[in-house]
mmCIF file of N, CA and C in Angstrom:
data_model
loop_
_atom_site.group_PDB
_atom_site.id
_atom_site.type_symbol
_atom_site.label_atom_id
_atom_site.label_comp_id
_atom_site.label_asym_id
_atom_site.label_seq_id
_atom_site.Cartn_x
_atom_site.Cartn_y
_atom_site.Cartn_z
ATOM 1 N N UNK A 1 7.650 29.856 18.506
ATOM 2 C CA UNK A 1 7.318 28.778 19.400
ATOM 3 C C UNK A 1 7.554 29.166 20.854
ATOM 4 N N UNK A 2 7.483 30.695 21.167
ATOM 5 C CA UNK A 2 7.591 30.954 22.279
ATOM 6 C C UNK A 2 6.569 30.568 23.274
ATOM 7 N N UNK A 3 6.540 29.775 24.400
ATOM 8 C CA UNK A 3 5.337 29.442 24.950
ATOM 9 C C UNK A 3 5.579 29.138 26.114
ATOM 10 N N UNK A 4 4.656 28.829 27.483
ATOM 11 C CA UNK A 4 4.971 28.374 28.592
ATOM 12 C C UNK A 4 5.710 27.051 28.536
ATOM 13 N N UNK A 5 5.587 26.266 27.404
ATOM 14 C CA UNK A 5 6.381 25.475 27.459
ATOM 15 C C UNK A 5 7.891 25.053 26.836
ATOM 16 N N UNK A 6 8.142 24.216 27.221
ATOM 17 C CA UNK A 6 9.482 24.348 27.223
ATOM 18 C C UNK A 6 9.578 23.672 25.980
ATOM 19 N N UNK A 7 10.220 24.214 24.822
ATOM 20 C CA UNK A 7 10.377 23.846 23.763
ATOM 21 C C UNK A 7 11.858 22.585 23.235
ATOM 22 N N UNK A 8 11.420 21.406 22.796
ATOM 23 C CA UNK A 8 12.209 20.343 22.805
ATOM 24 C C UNK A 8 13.280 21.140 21.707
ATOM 25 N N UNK A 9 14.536 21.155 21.610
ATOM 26 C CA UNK A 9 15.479 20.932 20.462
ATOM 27 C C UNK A 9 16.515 20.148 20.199
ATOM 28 N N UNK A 10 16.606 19.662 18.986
ATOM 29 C CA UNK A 10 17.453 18.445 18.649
ATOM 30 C C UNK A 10 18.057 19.133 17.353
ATOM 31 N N UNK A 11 19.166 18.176 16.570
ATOM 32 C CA UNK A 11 19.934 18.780 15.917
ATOM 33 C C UNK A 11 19.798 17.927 14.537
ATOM 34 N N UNK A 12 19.597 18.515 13.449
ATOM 35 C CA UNK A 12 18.696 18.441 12.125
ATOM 36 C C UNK A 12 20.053 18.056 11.425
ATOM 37 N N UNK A 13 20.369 17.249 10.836
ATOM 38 C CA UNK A 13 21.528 17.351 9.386
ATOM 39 C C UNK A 13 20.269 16.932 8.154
ATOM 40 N N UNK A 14 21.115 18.521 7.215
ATOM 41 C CA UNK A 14 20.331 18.692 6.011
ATOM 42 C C UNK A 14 21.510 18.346 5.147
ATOM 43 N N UNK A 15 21.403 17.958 4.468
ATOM 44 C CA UNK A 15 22.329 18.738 2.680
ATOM 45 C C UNK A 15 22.020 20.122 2.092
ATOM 46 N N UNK A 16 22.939 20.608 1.721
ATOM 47 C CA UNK A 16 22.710 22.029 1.334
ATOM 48 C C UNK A 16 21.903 22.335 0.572
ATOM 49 N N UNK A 17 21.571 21.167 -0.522
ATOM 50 C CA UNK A 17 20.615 21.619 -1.447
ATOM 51 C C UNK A 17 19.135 21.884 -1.129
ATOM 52 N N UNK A 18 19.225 20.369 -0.356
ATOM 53 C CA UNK A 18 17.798 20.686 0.705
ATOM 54 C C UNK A 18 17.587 22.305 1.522
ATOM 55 N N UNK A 19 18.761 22.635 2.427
ATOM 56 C CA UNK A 19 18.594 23.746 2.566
ATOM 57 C C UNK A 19 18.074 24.849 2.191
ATOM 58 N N UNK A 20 18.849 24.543 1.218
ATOM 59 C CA UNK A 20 18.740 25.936 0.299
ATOM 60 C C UNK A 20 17.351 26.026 -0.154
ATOM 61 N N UNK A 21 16.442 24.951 -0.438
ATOM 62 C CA UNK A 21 15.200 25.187 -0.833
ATOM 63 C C UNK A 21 13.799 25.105 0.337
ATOM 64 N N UNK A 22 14.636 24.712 1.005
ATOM 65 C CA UNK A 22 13.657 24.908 2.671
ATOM 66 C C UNK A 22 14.349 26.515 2.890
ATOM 67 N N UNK A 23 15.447 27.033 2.721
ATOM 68 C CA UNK A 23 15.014 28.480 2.941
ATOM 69 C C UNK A 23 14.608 29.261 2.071
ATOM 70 N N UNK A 24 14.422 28.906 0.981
ATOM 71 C CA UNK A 24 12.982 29.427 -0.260
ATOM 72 C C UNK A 24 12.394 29.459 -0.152
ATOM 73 N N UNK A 25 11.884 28.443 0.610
ATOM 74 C CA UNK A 25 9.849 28.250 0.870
ATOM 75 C C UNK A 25 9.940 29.392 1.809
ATOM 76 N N UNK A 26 10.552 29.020 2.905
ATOM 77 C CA UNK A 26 10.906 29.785 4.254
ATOM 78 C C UNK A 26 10.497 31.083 3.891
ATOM 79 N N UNK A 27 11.382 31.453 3.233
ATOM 80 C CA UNK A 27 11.296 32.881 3.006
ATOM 81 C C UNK A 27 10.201 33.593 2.431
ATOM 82 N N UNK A 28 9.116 32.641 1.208
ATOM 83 C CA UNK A 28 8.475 32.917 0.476
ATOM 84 C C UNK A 28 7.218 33.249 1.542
ATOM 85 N N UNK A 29 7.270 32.048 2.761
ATOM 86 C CA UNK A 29 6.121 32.269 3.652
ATOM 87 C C UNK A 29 6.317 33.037 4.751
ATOM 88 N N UNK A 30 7.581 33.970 4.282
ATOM 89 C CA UNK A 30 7.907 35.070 4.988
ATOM 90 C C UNK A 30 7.964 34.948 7.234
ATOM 91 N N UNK A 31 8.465 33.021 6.993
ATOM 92 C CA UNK A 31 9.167 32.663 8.168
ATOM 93 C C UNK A 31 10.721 32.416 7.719
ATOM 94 N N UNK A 32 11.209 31.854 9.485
ATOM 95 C CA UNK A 32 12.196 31.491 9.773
ATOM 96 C C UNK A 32 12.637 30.376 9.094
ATOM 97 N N UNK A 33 13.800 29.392 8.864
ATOM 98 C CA UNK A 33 13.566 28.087 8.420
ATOM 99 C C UNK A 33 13.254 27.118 9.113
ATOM 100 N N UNK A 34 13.296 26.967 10.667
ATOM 101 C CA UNK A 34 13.218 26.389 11.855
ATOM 102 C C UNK A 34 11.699 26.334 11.825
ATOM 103 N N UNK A 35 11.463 28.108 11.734
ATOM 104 C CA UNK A 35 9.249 27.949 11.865
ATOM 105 C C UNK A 35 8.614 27.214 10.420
ATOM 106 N N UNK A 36 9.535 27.024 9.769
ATOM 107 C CA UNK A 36 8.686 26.765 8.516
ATOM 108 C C UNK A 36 9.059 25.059 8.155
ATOM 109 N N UNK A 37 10.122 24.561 8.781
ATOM 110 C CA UNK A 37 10.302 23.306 9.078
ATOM 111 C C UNK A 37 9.112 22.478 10.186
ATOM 112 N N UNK A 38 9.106 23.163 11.558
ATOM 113 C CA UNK A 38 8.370 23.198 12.741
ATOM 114 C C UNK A 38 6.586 23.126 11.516
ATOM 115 N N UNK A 39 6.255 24.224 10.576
ATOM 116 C CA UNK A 39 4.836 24.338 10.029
ATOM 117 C C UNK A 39 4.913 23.009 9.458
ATOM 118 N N UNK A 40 5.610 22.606 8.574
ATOM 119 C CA UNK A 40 5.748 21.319 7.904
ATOM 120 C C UNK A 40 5.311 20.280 8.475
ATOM 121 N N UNK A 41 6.341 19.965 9.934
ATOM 122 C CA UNK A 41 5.934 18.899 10.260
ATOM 123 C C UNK A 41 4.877 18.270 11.421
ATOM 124 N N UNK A 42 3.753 19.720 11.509
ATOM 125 C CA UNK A 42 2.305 20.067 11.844
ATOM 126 C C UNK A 42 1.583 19.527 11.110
ATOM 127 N N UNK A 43 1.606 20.149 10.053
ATOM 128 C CA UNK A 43 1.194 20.369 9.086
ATOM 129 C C UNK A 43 0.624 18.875 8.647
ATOM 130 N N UNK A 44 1.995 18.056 8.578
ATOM 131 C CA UNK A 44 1.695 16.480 7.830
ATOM 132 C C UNK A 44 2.055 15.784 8.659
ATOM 133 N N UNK A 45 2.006 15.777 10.346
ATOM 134 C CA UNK A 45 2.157 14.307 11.241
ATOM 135 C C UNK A 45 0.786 14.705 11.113
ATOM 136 N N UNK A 46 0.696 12.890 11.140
ATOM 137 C CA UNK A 46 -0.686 12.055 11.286
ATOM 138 C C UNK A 46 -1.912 12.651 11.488
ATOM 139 N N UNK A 47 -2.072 13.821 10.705
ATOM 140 C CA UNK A 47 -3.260 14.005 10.321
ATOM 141 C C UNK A 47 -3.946 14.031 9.424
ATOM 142 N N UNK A 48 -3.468 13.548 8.382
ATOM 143 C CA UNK A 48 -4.028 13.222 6.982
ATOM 144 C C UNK A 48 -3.930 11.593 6.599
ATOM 145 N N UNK A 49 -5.262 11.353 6.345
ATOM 146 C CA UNK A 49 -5.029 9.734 6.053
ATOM 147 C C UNK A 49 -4.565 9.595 4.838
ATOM 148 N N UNK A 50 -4.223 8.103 4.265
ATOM 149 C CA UNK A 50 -3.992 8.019 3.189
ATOM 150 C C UNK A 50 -4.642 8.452 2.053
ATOM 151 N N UNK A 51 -5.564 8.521 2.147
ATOM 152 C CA UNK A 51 -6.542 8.972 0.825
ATOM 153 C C UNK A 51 -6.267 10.293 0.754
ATOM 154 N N UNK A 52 -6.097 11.072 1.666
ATOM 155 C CA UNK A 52 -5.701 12.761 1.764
ATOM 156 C C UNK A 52 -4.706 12.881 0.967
ATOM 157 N N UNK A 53 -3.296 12.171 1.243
ATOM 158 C CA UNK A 53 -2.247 12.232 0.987
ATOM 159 C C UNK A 53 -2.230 11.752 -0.668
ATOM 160 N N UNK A 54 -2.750 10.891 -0.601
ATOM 161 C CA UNK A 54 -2.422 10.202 -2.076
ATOM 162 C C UNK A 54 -3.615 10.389 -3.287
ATOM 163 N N UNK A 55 -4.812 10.341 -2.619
ATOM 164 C CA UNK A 55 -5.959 9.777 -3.400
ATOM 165 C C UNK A 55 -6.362 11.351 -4.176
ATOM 166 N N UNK A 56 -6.203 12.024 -2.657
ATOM 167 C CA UNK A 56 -7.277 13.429 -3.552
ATOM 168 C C UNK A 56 -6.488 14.217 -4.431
ATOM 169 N N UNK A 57 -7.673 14.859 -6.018
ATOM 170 C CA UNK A 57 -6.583 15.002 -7.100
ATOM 171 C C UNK A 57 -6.528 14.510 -8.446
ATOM 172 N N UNK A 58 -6.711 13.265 -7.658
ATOM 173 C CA UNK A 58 -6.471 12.038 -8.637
ATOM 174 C C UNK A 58 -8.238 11.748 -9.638
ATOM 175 N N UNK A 59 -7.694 11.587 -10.874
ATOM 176 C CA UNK A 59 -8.661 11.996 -11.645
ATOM 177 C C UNK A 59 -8.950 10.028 -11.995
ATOM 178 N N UNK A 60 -10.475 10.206 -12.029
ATOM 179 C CA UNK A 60 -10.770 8.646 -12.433
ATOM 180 C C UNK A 60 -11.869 8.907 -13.862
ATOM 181 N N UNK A 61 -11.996 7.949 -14.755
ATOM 182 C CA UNK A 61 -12.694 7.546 -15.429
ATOM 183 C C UNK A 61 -13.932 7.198 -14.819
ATOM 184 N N UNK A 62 -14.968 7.834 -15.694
ATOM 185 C CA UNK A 62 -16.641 7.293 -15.183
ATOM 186 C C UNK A 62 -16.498 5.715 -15.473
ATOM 187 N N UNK A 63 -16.116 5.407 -16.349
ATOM 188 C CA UNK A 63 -16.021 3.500 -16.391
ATOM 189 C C UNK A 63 -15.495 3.040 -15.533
ATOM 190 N N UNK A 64 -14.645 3.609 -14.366
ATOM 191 C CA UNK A 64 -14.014 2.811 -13.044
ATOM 192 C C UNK A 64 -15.086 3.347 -12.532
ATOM 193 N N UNK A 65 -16.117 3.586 -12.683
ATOM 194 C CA UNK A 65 -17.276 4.185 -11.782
ATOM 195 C C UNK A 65 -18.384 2.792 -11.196
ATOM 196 N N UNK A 66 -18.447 2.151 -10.264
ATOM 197 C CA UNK A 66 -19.754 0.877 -10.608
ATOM 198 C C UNK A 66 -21.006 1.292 -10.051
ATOM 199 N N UNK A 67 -22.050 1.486 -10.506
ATOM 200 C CA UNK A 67 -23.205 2.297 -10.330
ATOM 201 C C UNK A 67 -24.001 0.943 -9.695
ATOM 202 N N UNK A 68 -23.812 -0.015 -9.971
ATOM 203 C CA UNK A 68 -24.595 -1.440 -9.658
ATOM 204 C C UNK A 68 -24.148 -1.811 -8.128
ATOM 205 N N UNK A 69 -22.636 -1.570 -7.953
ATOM 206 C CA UNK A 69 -21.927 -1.904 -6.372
ATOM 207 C C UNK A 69 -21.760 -1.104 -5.474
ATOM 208 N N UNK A 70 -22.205 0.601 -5.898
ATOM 209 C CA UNK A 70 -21.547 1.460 -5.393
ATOM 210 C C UNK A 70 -20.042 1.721 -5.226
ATOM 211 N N UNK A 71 -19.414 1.343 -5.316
ATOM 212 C CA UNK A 71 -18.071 1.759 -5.703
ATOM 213 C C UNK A 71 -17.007 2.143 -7.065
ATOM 214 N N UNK A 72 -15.498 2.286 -6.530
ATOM 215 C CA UNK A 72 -15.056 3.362 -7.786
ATOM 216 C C UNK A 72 -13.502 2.760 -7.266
ATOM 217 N N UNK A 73 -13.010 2.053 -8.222
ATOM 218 C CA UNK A 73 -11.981 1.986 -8.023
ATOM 219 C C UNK A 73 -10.317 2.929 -8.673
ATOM 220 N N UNK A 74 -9.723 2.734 -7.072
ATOM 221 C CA UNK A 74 -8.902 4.498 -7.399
ATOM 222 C C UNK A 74 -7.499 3.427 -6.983
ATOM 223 N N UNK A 75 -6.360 3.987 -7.769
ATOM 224 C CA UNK A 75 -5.009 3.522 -7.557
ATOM 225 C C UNK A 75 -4.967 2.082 -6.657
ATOM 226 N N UNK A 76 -6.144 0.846 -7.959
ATOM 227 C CA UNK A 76 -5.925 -0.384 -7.104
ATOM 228 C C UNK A 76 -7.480 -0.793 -6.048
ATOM 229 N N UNK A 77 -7.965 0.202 -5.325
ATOM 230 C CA UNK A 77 -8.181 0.287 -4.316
ATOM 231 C C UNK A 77 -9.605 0.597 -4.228
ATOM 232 N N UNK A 78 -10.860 -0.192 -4.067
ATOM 233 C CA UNK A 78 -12.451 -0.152 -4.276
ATOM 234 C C UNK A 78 -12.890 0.727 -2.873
ATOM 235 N N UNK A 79 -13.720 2.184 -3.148
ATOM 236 C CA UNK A 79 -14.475 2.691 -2.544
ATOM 237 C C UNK A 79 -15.143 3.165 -2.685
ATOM 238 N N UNK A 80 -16.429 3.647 -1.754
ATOM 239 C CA UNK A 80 -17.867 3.892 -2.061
ATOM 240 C C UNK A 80 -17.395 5.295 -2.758
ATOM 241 N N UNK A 81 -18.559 6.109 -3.610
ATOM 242 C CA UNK A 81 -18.350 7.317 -3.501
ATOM 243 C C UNK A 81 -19.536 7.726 -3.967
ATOM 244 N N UNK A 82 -19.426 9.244 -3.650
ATOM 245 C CA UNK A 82 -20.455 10.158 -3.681
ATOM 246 C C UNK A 82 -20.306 11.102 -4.580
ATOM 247 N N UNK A 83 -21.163 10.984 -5.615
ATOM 248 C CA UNK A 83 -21.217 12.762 -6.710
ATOM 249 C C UNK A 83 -21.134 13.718 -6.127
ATOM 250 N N UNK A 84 -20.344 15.107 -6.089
ATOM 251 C CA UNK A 84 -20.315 16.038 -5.577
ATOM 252 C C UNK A 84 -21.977 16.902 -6.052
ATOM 253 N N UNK A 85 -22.375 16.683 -7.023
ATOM 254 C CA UNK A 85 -23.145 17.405 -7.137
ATOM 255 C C UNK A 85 -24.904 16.333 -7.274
ATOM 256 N N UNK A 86 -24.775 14.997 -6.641
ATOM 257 C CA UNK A 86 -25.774 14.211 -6.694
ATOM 258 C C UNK A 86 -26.363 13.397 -8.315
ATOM 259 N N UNK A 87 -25.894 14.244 -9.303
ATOM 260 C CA UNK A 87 -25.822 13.595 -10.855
ATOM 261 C C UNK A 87 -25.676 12.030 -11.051
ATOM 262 N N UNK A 88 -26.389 11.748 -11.830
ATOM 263 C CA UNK A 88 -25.984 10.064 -12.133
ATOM 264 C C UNK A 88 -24.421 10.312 -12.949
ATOM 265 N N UNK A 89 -23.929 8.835 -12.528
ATOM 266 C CA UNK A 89 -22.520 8.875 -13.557
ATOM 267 C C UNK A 89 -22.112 8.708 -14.695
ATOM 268 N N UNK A 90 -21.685 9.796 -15.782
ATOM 269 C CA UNK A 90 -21.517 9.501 -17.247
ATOM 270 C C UNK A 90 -20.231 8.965 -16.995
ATOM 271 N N UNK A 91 -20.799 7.868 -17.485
ATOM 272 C CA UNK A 91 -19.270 6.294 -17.948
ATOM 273 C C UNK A 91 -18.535 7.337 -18.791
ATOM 274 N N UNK A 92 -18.576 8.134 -19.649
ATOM 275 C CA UNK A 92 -17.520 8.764 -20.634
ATOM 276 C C UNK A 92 -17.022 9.910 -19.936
ATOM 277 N N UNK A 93 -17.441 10.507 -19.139
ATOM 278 C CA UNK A 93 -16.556 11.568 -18.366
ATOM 279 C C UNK A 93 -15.678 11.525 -17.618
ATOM 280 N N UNK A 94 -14.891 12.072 -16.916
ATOM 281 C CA UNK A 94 -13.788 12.325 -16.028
ATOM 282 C C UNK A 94 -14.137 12.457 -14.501
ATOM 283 N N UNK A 95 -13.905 12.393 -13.646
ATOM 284 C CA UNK A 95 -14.184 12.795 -12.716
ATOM 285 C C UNK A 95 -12.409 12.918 -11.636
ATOM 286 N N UNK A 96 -12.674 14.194 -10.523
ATOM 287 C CA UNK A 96 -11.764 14.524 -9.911
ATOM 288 C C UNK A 96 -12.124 13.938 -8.582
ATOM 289 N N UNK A 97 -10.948 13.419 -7.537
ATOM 290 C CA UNK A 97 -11.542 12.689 -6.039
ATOM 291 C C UNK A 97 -10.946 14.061 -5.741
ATOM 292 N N UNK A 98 -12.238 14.772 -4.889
ATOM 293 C CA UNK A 98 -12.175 16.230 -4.186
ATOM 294 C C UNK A 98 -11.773 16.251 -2.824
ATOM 295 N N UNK A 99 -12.720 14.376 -2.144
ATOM 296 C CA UNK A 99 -12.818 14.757 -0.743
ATOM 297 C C UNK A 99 -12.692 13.322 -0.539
ATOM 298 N N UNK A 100 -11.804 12.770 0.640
ATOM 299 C CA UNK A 100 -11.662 11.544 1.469
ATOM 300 C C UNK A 100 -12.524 11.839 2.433
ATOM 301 N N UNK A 101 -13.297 10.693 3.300
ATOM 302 C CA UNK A 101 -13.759 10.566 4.222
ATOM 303 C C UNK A 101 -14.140 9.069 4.892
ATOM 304 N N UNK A 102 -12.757 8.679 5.669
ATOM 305 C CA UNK A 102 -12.973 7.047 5.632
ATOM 306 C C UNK A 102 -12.778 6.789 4.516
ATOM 307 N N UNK A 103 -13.864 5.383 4.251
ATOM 308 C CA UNK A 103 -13.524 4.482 2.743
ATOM 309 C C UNK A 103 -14.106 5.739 1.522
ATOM 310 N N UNK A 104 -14.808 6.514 1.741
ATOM 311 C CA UNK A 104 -16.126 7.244 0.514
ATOM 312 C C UNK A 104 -15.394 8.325 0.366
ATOM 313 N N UNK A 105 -15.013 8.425 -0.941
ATOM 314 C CA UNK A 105 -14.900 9.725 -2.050
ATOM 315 C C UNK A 105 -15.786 10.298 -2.388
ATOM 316 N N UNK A 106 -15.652 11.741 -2.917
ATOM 317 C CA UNK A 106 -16.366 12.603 -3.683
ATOM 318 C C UNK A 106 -15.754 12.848 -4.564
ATOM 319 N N UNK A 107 -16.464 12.418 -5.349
ATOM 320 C CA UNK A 107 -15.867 12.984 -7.011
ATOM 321 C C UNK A 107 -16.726 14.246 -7.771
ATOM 322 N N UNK A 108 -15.920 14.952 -8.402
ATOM 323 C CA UNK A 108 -16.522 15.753 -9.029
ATOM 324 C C UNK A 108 -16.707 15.871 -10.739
ATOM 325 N N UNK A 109 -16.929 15.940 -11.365
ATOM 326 C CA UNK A 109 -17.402 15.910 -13.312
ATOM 327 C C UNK A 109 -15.965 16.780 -13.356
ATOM 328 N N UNK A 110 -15.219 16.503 -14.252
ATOM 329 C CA UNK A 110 -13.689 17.469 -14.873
ATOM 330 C C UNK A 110 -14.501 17.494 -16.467
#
């Protein structure tokens, strides 16, 4: 984080256990624990909406699929979505949410 600017520091209390596995990762990504704390919390301030965070992953049933409303309801929650590959929806298959964008998913056939 060497840079023209002047870099803020404040003082972190961990528990050791936490530690100890923030300097695992650390190490694994062959940083510091400070740079790999610092990547973290890049990484996940406010740039991922909720659907990023939670939604994509998440596997739905073609029967939560509504072909009549356009929408697909996922953990509760009704949104449009889009076939990854343009296919009509088999009610008996699986499908994976690949991609958030706003309210509209992409699902893909599992």
């Amino acid at each position: 984080m060497a840079n023209d600017q002047k870099d803020k520091r404040f003082l972190l209390r961990l528990d050791q256990a936490l530690y100890d596995r923030l300097a695992l990762e650390a190490n694994r990504a062959n940083q510091s624990v400070n740079m790999y704390i610092v990547s973290l919390l890049s990484e996940n301030h406010g740039t991922k909406s909720f659907e990023n965070r939670q939604i994509i992953g998440q596997t739905v049933s073609g029967a939560d699929v509504n072909m009549d409303n356009g929408l697909v309801l996922v953990s509760g929650i009704y949104y449009r979505y889009l076939i990854n590959d343009n296919s009509e929806v088999d009610d008996k298959a699986k499908y994976a949410v690949i991609e958030a964008n706003g309210n509209i998913l992409t699902l893909q056939k599992i």
